[in-house]
Amino acid sequence: VSVAVTPRSSNEPGFIFNQFSPNGDGINDLLRINDIQDYPNNILEIYDRYGNQVYSKANYDNTWNGEGKNGELPKGTYFYILDLGDGSEVRKGWIQIIR
């Protein structure tokens, strides 16, 4: 058995930069997904470590600033599900909010 592992490129469409710091300094304040505007049927869901959905948006447009249903989310690790809406495999992973 042979397994080929290749690194993902940060230029890949749908690549999520999984750390951001929504602190109002104008640098990395929003969760950014490469070329997301090319996937108008996308759906982004964010969950906390307990499995509670804290954010969801259809047609995500790189505007999430780390706020949840009840205001500013605390720093920490969260989990995402990203469906680009183009029939490709649903992407799952983690993001970290740094405050």
mmCIF file with all atom_site columns, N, CA and C in Angstrom, residues 39-97:
data_model
loop_
_atom_site.group_PDB
_atom_site.id
_atom_site.type_symbol
_atom_site.label_atom_id
_atom_site.label_alt_id
_atom_site.label_comp_id
_atom_site.label_asym_id
_atom_site.label_entity_id
_atom_site.label_seq_id
_atom_site.pdbx_PDB_ins_code
_atom_site.Cartn_x
_atom_site.Cartn_y
_atom_site.Cartn_z
_atom_site.occupancy
_atom_site.B_iso_or_equiv
_atom_site.pdbx_formal_charge
_atom_site.auth_seq_id
_atom_site.auth_comp_id
_atom_site.auth_asym_id
_atom_site.auth_atom_id
_atom_site.pdbx_PDB_model_num
ATOM 1   N N  . TYR A 1 39 ? -18.403 30.801 -5.520 1.00 0.00 ? 39 TYR A N  1
ATOM 2   C CA . TYR A 1 39 ? -19.293 29.723 -5.083 1.00 0.00 ? 39 TYR A CA 1
ATOM 3   C C  . TYR A 1 39 ? -20.521 30.326 -4.388 1.00 0.00 ? 39 TYR A C  1
ATOM 4   N N  . PRO A 1 40 ? -21.427 30.926 -5.155 1.00 0.00 ? 40 PRO A N  1
ATOM 5   C CA . PRO A 1 40 ? -22.560 31.641 -4.550 1.00 0.00 ? 40 PRO A CA 1
ATOM 6   C C  . PRO A 1 40 ? -23.542 30.753 -3.788 1.00 0.00 ? 40 PRO A C  1
ATOM 7   N N  . ASN A 1 41 ? -23.478 29.447 -3.987 1.00 0.00 ? 41 ASN A N  1
ATOM 8   C CA . ASN A 1 41 ? -24.389 28.542 -3.291 1.00 0.00 ? 41 ASN A CA 1
ATOM 9   C C  . ASN A 1 41 ? -23.753 27.928 -2.050 1.00 0.00 ? 41 ASN A C  1
ATOM 10  N N  . ASN A 1 42 ? -22.650 28.515 -1.569 1.00 0.00 ? 42 ASN A N  1
ATOM 11  C CA . ASN A 1 42 ? -21.940 27.954 -0.423 1.00 0.00 ? 42 ASN A CA 1
ATOM 12  C C  . ASN A 1 42 ? -22.738 28.099 0.868  1.00 0.00 ? 42 ASN A C  1
ATOM 13  N N  . ILE A 1 43 ? -22.419 27.222 1.807  1.00 0.00 ? 43 ILE A N  1
ATOM 14  C CA . ILE A 1 43 ? -22.989 27.294 3.157  1.00 0.00 ? 43 ILE A CA 1
ATOM 15  C C  . ILE A 1 43 ? -21.848 27.060 4.139  1.00 0.00 ? 43 ILE A C  1
ATOM 16  N N  . LEU A 1 44 ? -21.685 27.981 5.084  1.00 0.00 ? 44 LEU A N  1
ATOM 17  C CA . LEU A 1 44 ? -20.668 27.864 6.118  1.00 0.00 ? 44 LEU A CA 1
ATOM 18  C C  . LEU A 1 44 ? -21.356 27.713 7.465  1.00 0.00 ? 44 LEU A C  1
ATOM 19  N N  . GLU A 1 45 ? -20.928 26.710 8.234  1.00 0.00 ? 45 GLU A N  1
ATOM 20  C CA . GLU A 1 45 ? -21.443 26.500 9.581  1.00 0.00 ? 45 GLU A CA 1
ATOM 21  C C  . GLU A 1 45 ? -20.256 26.429 10.531 1.00 0.00 ? 45 GLU A C  1
ATOM 22  N N  . ILE A 1 46 ? -20.379 27.075 11.691 1.00 0.00 ? 46 ILE A N  1
ATOM 23  C CA . ILE A 1 46 ? -19.334 27.078 12.711 1.00 0.00 ? 46 ILE A CA 1
ATOM 24  C C  . ILE A 1 46 ? -19.928 26.522 14.003 1.00 0.00 ? 46 ILE A C  1
ATOM 25  N N  . TYR A 1 47 ? -19.155 25.621 14.646 1.00 0.00 ? 47 TYR A N  1
ATOM 26  C CA . TYR A 1 47 ? -19.600 24.977 15.879 1.00 0.00 ? 47 TYR A CA 1
ATOM 27  C C  . TYR A 1 47 ? -18.561 25.165 16.981 1.00 0.00 ? 47 TYR A C  1
ATOM 28  N N  . ASP A 1 48 ? -19.027 25.224 18.219 1.00 0.00 ? 48 ASP A N  1
ATOM 29  C CA . ASP A 1 48 ? -18.093 25.278 19.343 1.00 0.00 ? 48 ASP A CA 1
ATOM 30  C C  . ASP A 1 48 ? -17.669 23.858 19.717 1.00 0.00 ? 48 ASP A C  1
ATOM 31  N N  . ARG A 1 49 ? -16.837 23.737 20.712 1.00 0.00 ? 49 ARG A N  1
ATOM 32  C CA . ARG A 1 49 ? -16.292 22.423 21.079 1.00 0.00 ? 49 ARG A CA 1
ATOM 33  C C  . ARG A 1 49 ? -17.333 21.474 21.652 1.00 0.00 ? 49 ARG A C  1
ATOM 34  N N  . TYR A 1 50 ? -18.498 21.994 22.006 1.00 0.00 ? 50 TYR A N  1
ATOM 35  C CA . TYR A 1 50 ? -19.566 21.155 22.536 1.00 0.00 ? 50 TYR A CA 1
ATOM 36  C C  . TYR A 1 50 ? -20.552 20.722 21.449 1.00 0.00 ? 50 TYR A C  1
ATOM 37  N N  . GLY A 1 51 ? -20.308 21.169 20.217 1.00 0.00 ? 51 GLY A N  1
ATOM 38  C CA . GLY A 1 51 ? -21.182 20.811 19.109 1.00 0.00 ? 51 GLY A CA 1
ATOM 39  C C  . GLY A 1 51 ? -22.339 21.758 18.891 1.00 0.00 ? 51 GLY A C  1
ATOM 40  N N  . ASN A 1 52 ? -22.335 22.894 19.590 1.00 0.00 ? 52 ASN A N  1
ATOM 41  C CA . ASN A 1 52 ? -23.388 23.886 19.410 1.00 0.00 ? 52 ASN A CA 1
ATOM 42  C C  . ASN A 1 52 ? -23.068 24.763 18.213 1.00 0.00 ? 52 ASN A C  1
ATOM 43  N N  . GLN A 1 53 ? -24.036 24.940 17.342 1.00 0.00 ? 53 GLN A N  1
ATOM 44  C CA . GLN A 1 53 ? -23.819 25.823 16.204 1.00 0.00 ? 53 GLN A CA 1
ATOM 45  C C  . GLN A 1 53 ? -23.806 27.271 16.693 1.00 0.00 ? 53 GLN A C  1
ATOM 46  N N  . VAL A 1 54 ? -22.715 27.987 16.406 1.00 0.00 ? 54 VAL A N  1
ATOM 47  C CA . VAL A 1 54 ? -22.585 29.367 16.860 1.00 0.00 ? 54 VAL A CA 1
ATOM 48  C C  . VAL A 1 54 ? -22.695 30.365 15.710 1.00 0.00 ? 54 VAL A C  1
ATOM 49  N N  . TYR A 1 55 ? -22.597 29.862 14.475 1.00 0.00 ? 55 TYR A N  1
ATOM 50  C CA . TYR A 1 55 ? -22.705 30.747 13.304 1.00 0.00 ? 55 TYR A CA 1
ATOM 51  C C  . TYR A 1 55 ? -23.079 29.887 12.105 1.00 0.00 ? 55 TYR A C  1
ATOM 52  N N  . SER A 1 56 ? -23.910 30.452 11.241 1.00 0.00 ? 56 SER A N  1
ATOM 53  C CA . SER A 1 56 ? -24.277 29.790 9.993  1.00 0.00 ? 56 SER A CA 1
ATOM 54  C C  . SER A 1 56 ? -24.633 30.856 8.974  1.00 0.00 ? 56 SER A C  1
ATOM 55  N N  . LYS A 1 57 ? -24.172 30.666 7.746  1.00 0.00 ? 57 LYS A N  1
ATOM 56  C CA . LYS A 1 57 ? -24.509 31.630 6.701  1.00 0.00 ? 57 LYS A CA 1
ATOM 57  C C  . LYS A 1 57 ? -24.492 30.949 5.351  1.00 0.00 ? 57 LYS A C  1
ATOM 58  N N  . ALA A 1 58 ? -25.576 31.116 4.609  1.00 0.00 ? 58 ALA A N  1
ATOM 59  C CA . ALA A 1 58 ? -25.620 30.707 3.207  1.00 0.00 ? 58 ALA A CA 1
ATOM 60  C C  . ALA A 1 58 ? -25.038 31.861 2.403  1.00 0.00 ? 58 ALA A C  1
ATOM 61  N N  . ASN A 1 59 ? -24.325 31.541 1.342  1.00 0.00 ? 59 ASN A N  1
ATOM 62  C CA . ASN A 1 59 ? -23.650 32.536 0.513  1.00 0.00 ? 59 ASN A CA 1
ATOM 63  C C  . ASN A 1 59 ? -22.678 33.374 1.346  1.00 0.00 ? 59 ASN A C  1
ATOM 64  N N  . TYR A 1 60 ? -21.834 32.678 2.114  1.00 0.00 ? 60 TYR A N  1
ATOM 65  C CA . TYR A 1 60 ? -20.821 33.363 2.931  1.00 0.00 ? 60 TYR A CA 1
ATOM 66  C C  . TYR A 1 60 ? -19.938 34.231 2.041  1.00 0.00 ? 60 TYR A C  1
ATOM 67  N N  . ASP A 1 61 ? -19.580 35.416 2.539  1.00 0.00 ? 61 ASP A N  1
ATOM 68  C CA . ASP A 1 61 ? -18.858 36.397 1.718  1.00 0.00 ? 61 ASP A CA 1
ATOM 69  C C  . ASP A 1 61 ? -17.653 37.019 2.431  1.00 0.00 ? 61 ASP A C  1
ATOM 70  N N  . ASN A 1 62 ? -16.969 36.214 3.256  1.00 0.00 ? 62 ASN A N  1
ATOM 71  C CA . ASN A 1 62 ? -15.763 36.668 3.967  1.00 0.00 ? 62 ASN A CA 1
ATOM 72  C C  . ASN A 1 62 ? -16.026 37.846 4.910  1.00 0.00 ? 62 ASN A C  1
ATOM 73  N N  . THR A 1 63 ? -17.158 37.815 5.597  1.00 0.00 ? 63 THR A N  1
ATOM 74  C CA . THR A 1 63 ? -17.501 38.923 6.489  1.00 0.00 ? 63 THR A CA 1
ATOM 75  C C  . THR A 1 63 ? -17.668 38.520 7.953  1.00 0.00 ? 63 THR A C  1
ATOM 76  N N  . TRP A 1 64 ? -17.402 37.253 8.307  1.00 0.00 ? 64 TRP A N  1
ATOM 77  C CA . TRP A 1 64 ? -17.613 36.849 9.705  1.00 0.00 ? 64 TRP A CA 1
ATOM 78  C C  . TRP A 1 64 ? -16.501 37.396 10.578 1.00 0.00 ? 64 TRP A C  1
ATOM 79  N N  . ASN A 1 65 ? -16.889 38.067 11.644 1.00 0.00 ? 65 ASN A N  1
ATOM 80  C CA . ASN A 1 65 ? -15.940 38.722 12.549 1.00 0.00 ? 65 ASN A CA 1
ATOM 81  C C  . ASN A 1 65 ? -15.865 38.053 13.921 1.00 0.00 ? 65 ASN A C  1
ATOM 82  N N  . GLY A 1 66 ? -16.264 36.795 13.994 1.00 0.00 ? 66 GLY A N  1
ATOM 83  C CA . GLY A 1 66 ? -16.150 36.069 15.258 1.00 0.00 ? 66 GLY A CA 1
ATOM 84  C C  . GLY A 1 66 ? -17.307 36.289 16.211 1.00 0.00 ? 66 GLY A C  1
ATOM 85  N N  . GLU A 1 67 ? -18.398 36.823 15.726 1.00 0.00 ? 67 GLU A N  1
ATOM 86  C CA . GLU A 1 67 ? -19.573 36.995 16.577 1.00 0.00 ? 67 GLU A CA 1
ATOM 87  C C  . GLU A 1 67 ? -20.520 35.835 16.371 1.00 0.00 ? 67 GLU A C  1
ATOM 88  N N  . GLY A 1 68 ? -21.119 35.391 17.469 1.00 0.00 ? 68 GLY A N  1
ATOM 89  C CA . GLY A 1 68 ? -22.090 34.309 17.427 1.00 0.00 ? 68 GLY A CA 1
ATOM 90  C C  . GLY A 1 68 ? -23.494 34.838 17.634 1.00 0.00 ? 68 GLY A C  1
ATOM 91  N N  . LYS A 1 69 ? -24.390 33.942 17.891 1.00 0.00 ? 69 LYS A N  1
ATOM 92  C CA . LYS A 1 69 ? -25.791 34.303 18.089 1.00 0.00 ? 69 LYS A CA 1
ATOM 93  C C  . LYS A 1 69 ? -25.974 35.211 19.295 1.00 0.00 ? 69 LYS A C  1
ATOM 94  N N  . ASN A 1 70 ? -25.071 35.088 20.283 1.00 0.00 ? 70 ASN A N  1
ATOM 95  C CA . ASN A 1 70 ? -25.182 35.877 21.507 1.00 0.00 ? 70 ASN A CA 1
ATOM 96  C C  . ASN A 1 70 ? -24.058 36.892 21.660 1.00 0.00 ? 70 ASN A C  1
ATOM 97  N N  . GLY A 1 71 ? -23.480 37.329 20.561 1.00 0.00 ? 71 GLY A N  1
ATOM 98  C CA . GLY A 1 71 ? -22.418 38.334 20.620 1.00 0.00 ? 71 GLY A CA 1
ATOM 99  C C  . GLY A 1 71 ? -21.043 37.754 20.349 1.00 0.00 ? 71 GLY A C  1
ATOM 100 N N  . GLU A 1 72 ? -20.023 38.459 20.809 1.00 0.00 ? 72 GLU A N  1
ATOM 101 C CA . GLU A 1 72 ? -18.632 38.103 20.560 1.00 0.00 ? 72 GLU A CA 1
ATOM 102 C C  . GLU A 1 72 ? -18.284 36.741 21.163 1.00 0.00 ? 72 GLU A C  1
ATOM 103 N N  . LEU A 1 73 ? -17.737 35.850 20.329 1.00 0.00 ? 73 LEU A N  1
ATOM 104 C CA . LEU A 1 73 ? -17.333 34.540 20.818 1.00 0.00 ? 73 LEU A CA 1
ATOM 105 C C  . LEU A 1 73 ? -15.986 34.641 21.518 1.00 0.00 ? 73 LEU A C  1
ATOM 106 N N  . PRO A 1 74 ? -15.768 33.843 22.554 1.00 0.00 ? 74 PRO A N  1
ATOM 107 C CA . PRO A 1 74 ? -14.474 33.874 23.238 1.00 0.00 ? 74 PRO A CA 1
ATOM 108 C C  . PRO A 1 74 ? -13.378 33.269 22.363 1.00 0.00 ? 74 PRO A C  1
ATOM 109 N N  . LYS A 1 75 ? -12.142 33.638 22.666 1.00 0.00 ? 75 LYS A N  1
ATOM 110 C CA . LYS A 1 75 ? -11.027 33.047 21.936 1.00 0.00 ? 75 LYS A CA 1
ATOM 111 C C  . LYS A 1 75 ? -11.064 31.542 22.128 1.00 0.00 ? 75 LYS A C  1
ATOM 112 N N  . GLY A 1 76 ? -10.550 30.825 21.154 1.00 0.00 ? 76 GLY A N  1
ATOM 113 C CA . GLY A 1 76 ? -10.524 29.375 21.246 1.00 0.00 ? 76 GLY A CA 1
ATOM 114 C C  . GLY A 1 76 ? -10.660 28.717 19.900 1.00 0.00 ? 76 GLY A C  1
ATOM 115 N N  . THR A 1 77 ? -10.806 27.413 19.929 1.00 0.00 ? 77 THR A N  1
ATOM 116 C CA . THR A 1 77 ? -10.905 26.612 18.720 1.00 0.00 ? 77 THR A CA 1
ATOM 117 C C  . THR A 1 77 ? -12.365 26.290 18.437 1.00 0.00 ? 77 THR A C  1
ATOM 118 N N  . TYR A 1 78 ? -12.739 26.434 17.187 1.00 0.00 ? 78 TYR A N  1
ATOM 119 C CA . TYR A 1 78 ? -14.082 26.147 16.704 1.00 0.00 ? 78 TYR A CA 1
ATOM 120 C C  . TYR A 1 78 ? -13.960 25.229 15.493 1.00 0.00 ? 78 TYR A C  1
ATOM 121 N N  . PHE A 1 79 ? -15.045 24.641 15.100 1.00 0.00 ? 79 PHE A N  1
ATOM 122 C CA . PHE A 1 79 ? -15.034 23.682 14.001 1.00 0.00 ? 79 PHE A CA 1
ATOM 123 C C  . PHE A 1 79 ? -15.982 24.161 12.915 1.00 0.00 ? 79 PHE A C  1
ATOM 124 N N  . TYR A 1 80 ? -15.592 23.929 11.664 1.00 0.00 ? 80 TYR A N  1
ATOM 125 C CA . TYR A 1 80 ? -16.414 24.407 10.557 1.00 0.00 ? 80 TYR A CA 1
ATOM 126 C C  . TYR A 1 80 ? -16.816 23.263 9.641  1.00 0.00 ? 80 TYR A C  1
ATOM 127 N N  . ILE A 1 81 ? -17.927 23.498 8.960  1.00 0.00 ? 81 ILE A N  1
ATOM 128 C CA . ILE A 1 81 ? -18.377 22.670 7.850  1.00 0.00 ? 81 ILE A CA 1
ATOM 129 C C  . ILE A 1 81 ? -18.629 23.650 6.718  1.00 0.00 ? 81 ILE A C  1
ATOM 130 N N  . LEU A 1 82 ? -17.966 23.427 5.596  1.00 0.00 ? 82 LEU A N  1
ATOM 131 C CA . LEU A 1 82 ? -18.104 24.304 4.439  1.00 0.00 ? 82 LEU A CA 1
ATOM 132 C C  . LEU A 1 82 ? -18.555 23.479 3.248  1.00 0.00 ? 82 LEU A C  1
ATOM 133 N N  . ASP A 1 83 ? -19.736 23.803 2.746  1.00 0.00 ? 83 ASP A N  1
ATOM 134 C CA . ASP A 1 83 ? -20.256 23.206 1.518  1.00 0.00 ? 83 ASP A CA 1
ATOM 135 C C  . ASP A 1 83 ? -20.161 24.288 0.454  1.00 0.00 ? 83 ASP A C  1
ATOM 136 N N  . LEU A 1 84 ? -19.313 24.082 -0.541 1.00 0.00 ? 84 LEU A N  1
ATOM 137 C CA . LEU A 1 84 ? -19.156 25.087 -1.592 1.00 0.00 ? 84 LEU A CA 1
ATOM 138 C C  . LEU A 1 84 ? -20.376 25.154 -2.505 1.00 0.00 ? 84 LEU A C  1
ATOM 139 N N  . GLY A 1 85 ? -21.259 24.166 -2.428 1.00 0.00 ? 85 GLY A N  1
ATOM 140 C CA . GLY A 1 85 ? -22.487 24.191 -3.201 1.00 0.00 ? 85 GLY A CA 1
ATOM 141 C C  . GLY A 1 85 ? -22.286 23.872 -4.668 1.00 0.00 ? 85 GLY A C  1
ATOM 142 N N  . ASP A 1 86 ? -21.157 23.258 -4.986 1.00 0.00 ? 86 ASP A N  1
ATOM 143 C CA . ASP A 1 86 ? -20.879 22.938 -6.396 1.00 0.00 ? 86 ASP A CA 1
ATOM 144 C C  . ASP A 1 86 ? -20.799 21.437 -6.639 1.00 0.00 ? 86 ASP A C  1
ATOM 145 N N  . GLY A 1 87 ? -21.235 20.645 -5.663 1.00 0.00 ? 87 GLY A N  1
ATOM 146 C CA . GLY A 1 87 ? -21.192 19.198 -5.803 1.00 0.00 ? 87 GLY A CA 1
ATOM 147 C C  . GLY A 1 87 ? -19.893 18.574 -5.329 1.00 0.00 ? 87 GLY A C  1
ATOM 148 N N  . SER A 1 88 ? -18.915 19.397 -4.952 1.00 0.00 ? 88 SER A N  1
ATOM 149 C CA . SER A 1 88 ? -17.651 18.861 -4.445 1.00 0.00 ? 88 SER A CA 1
ATOM 150 C C  . SER A 1 88 ? -17.844 18.376 -3.006 1.00 0.00 ? 88 SER A C  1
ATOM 151 N N  . GLU A 1 89 ? -16.856 17.656 -2.511 1.00 0.00 ? 89 GLU A N  1
ATOM 152 C CA . GLU A 1 89 ? -16.921 17.115 -1.157 1.00 0.00 ? 89 GLU A CA 1
ATOM 153 C C  . GLU A 1 89 ? -17.016 18.247 -0.129 1.00 0.00 ? 89 GLU A C  1
ATOM 154 N N  . VAL A 1 90 ? -17.853 18.050 0.868  1.00 0.00 ? 90 VAL A N  1
ATOM 155 C CA . VAL A 1 90 ? -17.994 19.015 1.956  1.00 0.00 ? 90 VAL A CA 1
ATOM 156 C C  . VAL A 1 90 ? -16.681 19.053 2.729  1.00 0.00 ? 90 VAL A C  1
ATOM 157 N N  . ARG A 1 91 ? -16.234 20.244 3.065  1.00 0.00 ? 91 ARG A N  1
ATOM 158 C CA . ARG A 1 91 ? -14.973 20.410 3.788  1.00 0.00 ? 91 ARG A CA 1
ATOM 159 C C  . ARG A 1 91 ? -15.255 20.620 5.266  1.00 0.00 ? 91 ARG A C  1
ATOM 160 N N  . LYS A 1 92 ? -14.406 20.014 6.089  1.00 0.00 ? 92 LYS A N  1
ATOM 161 C CA . LYS A 1 92 ? -14.544 20.126 7.542  1.00 0.00 ? 92 LYS A CA 1
ATOM 162 C C  . LYS A 1 92 ? -13.172 20.388 8.119  1.00 0.00 ? 92 LYS A C  1
ATOM 163 N N  . GLY A 1 93 ? -13.136 21.135 9.209  1.00 0.00 ? 93 GLY A N  1
ATOM 164 C CA . GLY A 1 93 ? -11.860 21.411 9.855  1.00 0.00 ? 93 GLY A CA 1
ATOM 165 C C  . GLY A 1 93 ? -12.047 22.309 11.061 1.00 0.00 ? 93 GLY A C  1
ATOM 166 N N  . TRP A 1 94 ? -10.980 22.967 11.447 1.00 0.00 ? 94 TRP A N  1
ATOM 167 C CA . TRP A 1 94 ? -11.009 23.809 12.650 1.00 0.00 ? 94 TRP A CA 1
ATOM 168 C C  . TRP A 1 94 ? -10.545 25.215 12.301 1.00 0.00 ? 94 TRP A C  1
ATOM 169 N N  . ILE A 1 95 ? -10.988 26.139 13.122 1.00 0.00 ? 95 ILE A N  1
ATOM 170 C CA . ILE A 1 95 ? -10.501 27.521 13.054 1.00 0.00 ? 95 ILE A CA 1
ATOM 171 C C  . ILE A 1 95 ? -10.205 27.950 14.487 1.00 0.00 ? 95 ILE A C  1
ATOM 172 N N  . GLN A 1 96 ? -9.329  28.920 14.607 1.00 0.00 ? 96 GLN A N  1
ATOM 173 C CA . GLN A 1 96 ? -8.996  29.433 15.926 1.00 0.00 ? 96 GLN A CA 1
ATOM 174 C C  . GLN A 1 96 ? -9.213  30.933 15.939 1.00 0.00 ? 96 GLN A C  1
ATOM 175 N N  . ILE A 1 97 ? -9.964  31.370 16.942 1.00 0.00 ? 97 ILE A N  1
ATOM 176 C CA . ILE A 1 97 ? -10.144 32.803 17.160 1.00 0.00 ? 97 ILE A CA 1
ATOM 177 C C  . ILE A 1 97 ? -9.100  33.240 18.181 1.00 0.00 ? 97 ILE A C  1
#
